[in-house]
Each structure stands twice: as structure tokens, then as C-alpha cells.
Amino acid sequence: MTTFLGMPATAPRGVGNLRGEQTFPEAAHEALANSQMRRNLRHATTTIRGKSGKVIAELPDWQALRDAGSAIKADVMSRLPDLLLELEQKVTDAGGVVHWAADANEANAIVTRLVRETGSDRVIKVKSMATQEIGLNEALEEAGIAPVETDLAELIVQLGHDKPSHILVPAIHRNRSEIREIFLREMPGVDPALTDDPPVLAAAARKYLRETFLSTKVAVSGANFAVAETGTLAVVESEGNGRMCLTLPDTLITVMGIEKVVPTWQDLEVFLQLLPRASTGERMNPYTTMWTGVTPGDGPQNFHLILLDNGRSAVLADEVGRSALHCIRCSACLNVCPVYERAGGHSYGSVYPGPIGAVLSPQLTGIEDNASLPYASSLCGACFDACPVKIDIPSLLVHLRDKAPHPRSERAAMAAAAWLMDKPKMYASAQRAAKLARIAGRRGRGLPPPLSGWTAGRDLPEFPSQTFRDWWAAR
Amino acid sequence: MRIALFATCLADTLFPEAAKATVLLLERLGHEVVFPFEQTCCGQMHVNTGYQKEALPLIKRYVRTFEPYDVIVAPSGSCVGSIRHQHSMVAAKHGEAGLAARASAVGERTYELSELLIDVLKIEDVGAFYPHKVTYHPTCHSLRMTRVGDKPLRLLRQVRGLDLVELPAADQCCGFGGTFALKNAETSTAMLADKMTNIVSTGADVCSAGDASCLMHIGGGLSRLRTGVRTVHLAEILASTES
């Protein structure tokens, strides 16, 4: 029996954090003027790049591991429905409850209902991209439930009424004196004599979080991986806050993008090597927490897994574009991206910044809503080389640009150029005409839009006295 | 050897010296260079800006023009990368399986200049003389799409009189990226600013590269800042001799 469930839908508007209010060039205009942020970003990405490069160089089989990671992900995408059904069965068998959420609205409604059923008006949160994506914190607050981020960087972002600007290091755009100010202003019970010494700041956050961990009965997490064969969920993290949330509360609610499933435990072996080295430059992440349903007397006694689509099926439907779903959120592509390093994460307008965001966000929302993102790259290819699961981001960008809506004047100019370039004789005449017209004028300054962007910072070359083909013909 | 030159639209129109130097260098090394007049542009600008359908006739033109030749050279790592990796991809995507196969075959015979010299002609010392302090920007597409590796540097190291100085953060993009420089002009300029700072820090008189496009961008910035540093295509350095 087959059931038609409708065409895959993109992520709905008006909820979540996948769409910016500005185009990338508009948002980047503001970010580029923020010299403090650019210094913070450059320092942080340079440091991570160095660390990561060093530990990757230790592995003789890094390229083979990348191939393996890529192959496992391609296999997962080719049989995603079956794997998800297997996962649902195994989680249910182990005492968990599985919910399916078609989009952000459904997922937020399910989590809100589940929290309300516990009677709690506060949840502790493990750092999670999926819940940022769907705007869960905003939805919970609207329902009168206080979400408390427990990842240090996410906490800084939350207290600063800010948005994350990096997948892994959400507060990468902040320095320690900015963090001190945020803590003094927003952290309940903070010592007014707080200094900007990193250990002092960390101790302040620890004290605040410890109290919160011990007094909150419900936790919300994301998942880095879900193993279909046993129904096991996994979260990898560095601070241990995640493990507190995953073990202390009575109720645990996990929101997971459907692409996070892997077939077997053996597949985890590959990703647990790839992820920390590509991501934080560590040989192994400090905390790997895994849980399978409910274990009586140990850990949360109620476990809910929400399988989130929110546009993923639409991405999966594109044979080329679907490889964006291979992403394991390591952020290696952000750390090597020269565009990200200058423009910062907020310019991408989505919870997924950087190169992977430029290909993932427009696919999740529909390209019309994020049409400037595939162009937020110089196609330098550094992201492809850095990606631990070998996502060919430059090719994806080119693929999406081909689908993006184009400005009418650009379309006309490109069509005219192609037409002319397909006629060598007319092309040669045009080359000579352009030289005579001296469109460059005044040493190339002050060209009209869209060429004005060039002459704002660069001189145009002088037209040579003779084209190459004329030189060749005259030889 | 008989070698067909793909001059690239940019070198043909704006930087003929790079294409001329390619011809003079190969002829000096005893090879015959032919320039098929039917050539124009590889179509990379169209593909990379999101106009694959418009690029298709240009891809067909490239394949038709260069199919008769066994060895094709272009003084551009970027165009060669596009020819090798994008032509067959675009053709296949637009239902032209036959063209895709032909494009792959022609793409395999299309070489970037330093590849042609080292891999095909098996020569590292081309007998050049260039008495200047030079730093080399490897260009992203040469590095990551065409994978020329250190071949340009190996060639430069053999040039007499040339003082090669290492460029800090050499593998970082200069910010050109074709229409990226127009669509995201401010980000592009910020990337260029860092590239220029690195170039100037080397104390070199000349910044060289294997792509006229990146050199146009870098050169335009260096000129605006009146740094006095010149941009010179790799081919021009290799073609340069004492006499």
C-alpha cells in the first residue's frame, strides 16, 4: 500500500531562524564596518584553523575517513525513510516516545505541549542547532516557559539577546570584555566585582548553571547522531553541560533533524574521528553522551524524540542539492571561509552561516527567500577541501545559483554576452569597439552600477592597444 | 609538439601580454602554437553566475573548436578548472550526454601553462631571466580546482635573476571570484585589502599569478593604493629572457 503525503514542503515563514531581514550584501555592509568583530573573528578562526590542521595531519588515513564519511551519508540519504522507521521502532521498544514534526510550527507545538504536561515552567537546554533553527526558545517564552541555554557560548548569546554567529562557537564575535558586560547586566546573582579574566567568567557561568541544573526537571537537546539499529541518540560536546542536561532531569526531549540518523554503531566510529578533529581541533571530543530510550532508575525517566523535517525532504528531493544534508555541523567550512571571516555569521541571516549555510538555508526555505546566499562566496573552494564529509560546496553553490531568481537587467546582460561570445567575428569587433569607447574613462573610476562596486576599491585596467587575436592575425 | 592555445576571453581582450607570452615561450621551446579563431570564452562566468543554459553554446563552441587538437593550453588555472569540471557537468545536466562525454575528453587534454610545461613537456627550467623580487599568489582555482600544486613555484625557482619571496597566507582568496567582486563588492574589497597587505609585506616589486582575472583584481587594488607593486602573469616571467 502506498500513501501520498503531498509534495515535500519548505520551512514555513514567520517562525524560526532561517531567513534574514536583509540580503547578504546589505547585512555584510554593516558587519564589515565593525572592526572589533572582524578582529575577534579573524583571531578565532585563525586559531581553530591552526589547531585543526595540526591534529588532522596526525592521521594517515584522513582522506580515507572523509571518503567513508561521505559514503555513509550518501547511503543514509538513499534510504532515509527506512532508517527513520527503524529508528522509531527501536526508540519505542526502548521506552521512548517518537513524534514526527513536518515543520518548525509542529515541532515547537509538540515540545511546548510536552513541557506543559510536566508542569515545569523552565527547561535546561543542550546546545542544539535544530532548536535554534525552529526558534524553539522564542516559542517556549511565548508559552511562559523559560529556556536556559547551558552551553557557555550559547548562554552568552542568550543573555546578550543576540543570535549565534557560528555553528560551533556561537559567541565567536564577542570578546571577553563584552562577555563580562553581558554577565554583569543579565546573569542572575552574578558577583558585581566580576573581572574579564576567562577563568573568572567561566566560574560565574558555572555557579549560575549548577544552580539551574539542580533545580530544573526538564531538558531539551538536539542530537549529533541517532543510531537506527539500536535507537541510540548521541550528543558530543566539550564542556560537560550537555551531559548534566542529559542525565539529571526527569524528562528529556530531543529535537533532531531527520538527516542525523546513521545505520549502525560501526558508522559512528567514522564520524567520532572526523567531527572533533575537523571541528574543534581535538583528537576526541571531551564528552560523548549516548542514551537509548529509558533506563529505570538511571537518567531521565521520560524520553521523547522529535523527528524534524522543516524543509529537509525538499532538499532530499534535489539529487544534487541533497548532499548539503550530509553536513555534520562541524563548522570547518566556516573557519576556512574568507567571506565568513570578513562578513561574520550574522550576515547570512540564518542560524546556519558560512559556506554550508549558503547552500543549506536557501534549500530549506526555498531559494526565493534566500536568493543572495548562494552568491555569498567567491567559489575559492577552501570549504570543499576542509569538509570532513567531502561536501562539494562550490558545485552546490553553482547549482543553486542556476536555480536562483535573477535580476532582469543581469539576465539581459548575460544573455547578450553569451550571444555575442558565440559569434567570434562580432565578438572581435566588439572588443575593438569597447577599446575605442574607453568605457573605463578617467582611469576606471566612477563606473555606473552594477560596475560601481568594482571602481569603489580598485582601478580598472587600461584597454590594451591591440587584442591578442589582432596581434596574432597581424603576425 | 603542436599545441592549441586557448587564450581566454579576458587575456584576449584585456591582457594580451599573457597570451602573447605563452605563445613566445612555447615557440622558444621549439613547439608549434596554433590559435583557432573560432574560440571565444569558456563560459565560466555564465556558469558561476547562474546562467548554465546561456553557457551551453559557449561550451559547445569550446568543444567543437578544440576537439581536433591533442594538446590545448590556457594561461589560466581558473578557465582550465572550469573546462575540466564544469563543461561536462553542465552538458549532462541539460540532457546532452554526448556533449558531456566529448567535453570530458577535450577537458582532459586541456592544460594550464605550468602543467603543460612540467607534466607534458617535462621541463622545469625554461631558460628565463627576470631580475626582480617576485611573490606568487597561487589563485584558488589553480590550487583547488585544477590542482596545479607547486608547479608554478618550481618553474619560478629556475628563473635566473629572480628573487622569489614567500607570500603569507598565500592560499587565501584575493576576493575576486568573478561576479562576486560586483555582487559582494564590499566583502571582496575587504578580502583584497588583506591580500594586498600580505603582498606589500613581502617587499616584492612584482606579484605574479597564473590567472589574469585575479591579477586584474589585485592589480586594480595595488594601483589604487599607489603601492608601486606591479602584477605580472606567470607566462610573462617565463617568456622573459636576457637578450
Short mmCIF file of N, CA and C in Angstrom, two decimals, chain B residues 8 10-11 15 18 44 74-82 112-113 136-143 145-146 148 152 174 176 207-219 231-236:
data_model
loop_
_atom_site.label_atom_id
_atom_site.label_comp_id
_atom_site.label_asym_id
_atom_site.label_seq_id
_atom_site.Cartn_x
_atom_site.Cartn_y
_atom_site.Cartn_z
N THR B 8 41.75 32.55 -23.66
CA THR B 8 40.73 33.00 -22.68
C THR B 8 40.26 34.41 -23.08
N LEU B 10 39.43 36.91 -21.34
CA LEU B 10 39.99 38.02 -20.57
C LEU B 10 41.38 38.41 -21.08
N ALA B 11 42.23 37.39 -21.30
CA ALA B 11 43.57 37.69 -21.80
C ALA B 11 43.49 38.23 -23.22
N PHE B 15 44.25 41.45 -21.39
CA PHE B 15 45.63 41.14 -21.01
C PHE B 15 46.33 40.32 -22.09
N ALA B 18 49.71 38.25 -21.60
CA ALA B 18 49.78 36.90 -21.02
C ALA B 18 49.68 35.84 -22.10
N GLN B 44 32.70 30.17 -18.17
CA GLN B 44 32.72 30.06 -16.71
C GLN B 44 31.94 31.18 -16.03
N ALA B 74 46.00 26.82 -21.78
CA ALA B 74 45.40 28.12 -21.47
C ALA B 74 46.21 28.76 -20.35
N PRO B 75 46.48 30.06 -20.45
CA PRO B 75 47.22 30.73 -19.38
C PRO B 75 46.29 31.11 -18.22
N SER B 76 45.51 30.14 -17.75
CA SER B 76 44.56 30.41 -16.67
C SER B 76 44.16 29.12 -15.95
N GLY B 77 44.52 29.02 -14.68
CA GLY B 77 44.12 27.86 -13.90
C GLY B 77 42.62 27.82 -13.71
N SER B 78 42.00 28.98 -13.71
CA SER B 78 40.57 29.06 -13.47
C SER B 78 39.77 28.55 -14.66
N CYS B 79 40.12 29.04 -15.87
CA CYS B 79 39.39 28.59 -17.05
C CYS B 79 39.61 27.09 -17.26
N VAL B 80 40.84 26.61 -17.04
CA VAL B 80 41.11 25.18 -17.22
C VAL B 80 40.27 24.37 -16.22
N GLY B 81 40.17 24.86 -15.00
CA GLY B 81 39.35 24.17 -14.00
C GLY B 81 37.90 24.10 -14.45
N SER B 82 37.40 25.19 -14.97
CA SER B 82 36.02 25.22 -15.42
C SER B 82 35.82 24.26 -16.59
N GLU B 112 46.69 23.78 -17.96
CA GLU B 112 47.14 25.09 -17.50
C GLU B 112 48.63 25.17 -17.85
N LEU B 113 49.15 26.37 -18.03
CA LEU B 113 50.51 26.53 -18.55
C LEU B 113 51.57 25.76 -17.76
N TYR B 136 54.44 35.13 -5.28
CA TYR B 136 53.48 34.42 -6.12
C TYR B 136 52.17 34.14 -5.39
N HIS B 137 51.07 34.56 -6.00
CA HIS B 137 49.72 34.25 -5.47
C HIS B 137 49.19 33.06 -6.24
N PRO B 138 48.92 31.93 -5.56
CA PRO B 138 48.65 30.69 -6.30
C PRO B 138 47.26 30.62 -6.94
N THR B 139 46.36 31.49 -6.66
CA THR B 139 44.97 31.54 -7.16
C THR B 139 44.17 30.28 -6.78
N CYS B 140 42.99 30.51 -6.27
CA CYS B 140 42.18 29.43 -5.69
C CYS B 140 41.86 28.32 -6.69
N HIS B 141 41.46 28.73 -7.90
CA HIS B 141 41.07 27.69 -8.86
C HIS B 141 42.27 26.88 -9.34
N SER B 142 43.44 27.52 -9.45
CA SER B 142 44.64 26.75 -9.79
C SER B 142 44.91 25.71 -8.71
N LEU B 143 44.77 26.17 -7.46
CA LEU B 143 45.09 25.31 -6.32
C LEU B 143 44.06 24.21 -6.12
N MET B 145 40.84 23.66 -7.89
CA MET B 145 40.02 23.06 -8.93
C MET B 145 40.90 22.36 -9.95
N THR B 146 41.98 23.04 -10.36
CA THR B 146 42.89 22.47 -11.36
C THR B 146 44.02 21.68 -10.70
N VAL B 148 47.15 22.47 -9.60
CA VAL B 148 48.49 22.59 -10.19
C VAL B 148 49.58 22.45 -9.13
N PRO B 152 53.89 26.07 -10.50
CA PRO B 152 54.35 27.42 -10.86
C PRO B 152 55.59 27.83 -10.07
N CYS B 174 41.87 36.06 -2.98
CA CYS B 174 42.12 37.51 -3.09
C CYS B 174 40.82 38.29 -3.09
N PHE B 176 38.43 38.04 -5.61
CA PHE B 176 37.88 38.33 -6.93
C PHE B 176 36.59 37.53 -7.16
N CYS B 207 53.99 41.07 -8.09
CA CYS B 207 53.15 39.95 -7.65
C CYS B 207 52.72 39.21 -8.90
N SER B 208 53.01 37.92 -8.92
CA SER B 208 52.65 37.14 -10.09
C SER B 208 51.59 36.11 -9.75
N ALA B 209 50.92 35.60 -10.78
CA ALA B 209 49.91 34.56 -10.62
C ALA B 209 49.67 33.94 -11.99
N GLY B 210 48.93 32.85 -12.00
CA GLY B 210 48.64 32.17 -13.25
C GLY B 210 47.27 32.50 -13.81
N ASP B 211 46.65 33.53 -13.27
CA ASP B 211 45.32 33.91 -13.73
C ASP B 211 45.23 35.42 -13.91
N ALA B 212 44.91 35.87 -15.11
CA ALA B 212 44.79 37.30 -15.38
C ALA B 212 43.65 37.90 -14.56
N SER B 213 42.63 37.11 -14.26
CA SER B 213 41.46 37.63 -13.54
C SER B 213 41.84 38.08 -12.13
N CYS B 214 42.52 37.20 -11.38
CA CYS B 214 42.93 37.56 -10.03
C CYS B 214 43.91 38.72 -10.08
N LEU B 215 44.79 38.71 -11.09
CA LEU B 215 45.78 39.78 -11.22
C LEU B 215 45.12 41.10 -11.54
N MET B 216 44.02 41.05 -12.30
CA MET B 216 43.28 42.28 -12.61
C MET B 216 42.73 42.90 -11.32
N HIS B 217 42.20 42.03 -10.48
CA HIS B 217 41.62 42.45 -9.20
C HIS B 217 42.70 42.97 -8.26
N ILE B 218 43.76 42.17 -8.08
CA ILE B 218 44.85 42.57 -7.19
C ILE B 218 45.55 43.81 -7.74
N GLY B 219 45.80 43.80 -9.04
CA GLY B 219 46.48 44.92 -9.68
C GLY B 219 45.67 46.20 -9.58
N THR B 231 51.68 43.84 -11.10
CA THR B 231 51.19 42.45 -11.25
C THR B 231 51.59 41.97 -12.64
N VAL B 232 52.17 40.78 -12.67
CA VAL B 232 52.68 40.22 -13.93
C VAL B 232 52.28 38.75 -14.01
N HIS B 233 51.72 38.35 -15.14
CA HIS B 233 51.31 36.96 -15.30
C HIS B 233 52.53 36.03 -15.36
N LEU B 234 52.38 34.85 -14.81
CA LEU B 234 53.45 33.85 -14.80
C LEU B 234 54.07 33.66 -16.19
N ALA B 235 53.22 33.63 -17.21
CA ALA B 235 53.71 33.39 -18.57
C ALA B 235 54.70 34.47 -19.00
N GLU B 236 54.42 35.70 -18.59
CA GLU B 236 55.31 36.80 -18.99
C GLU B 236 56.68 36.66 -18.34
#
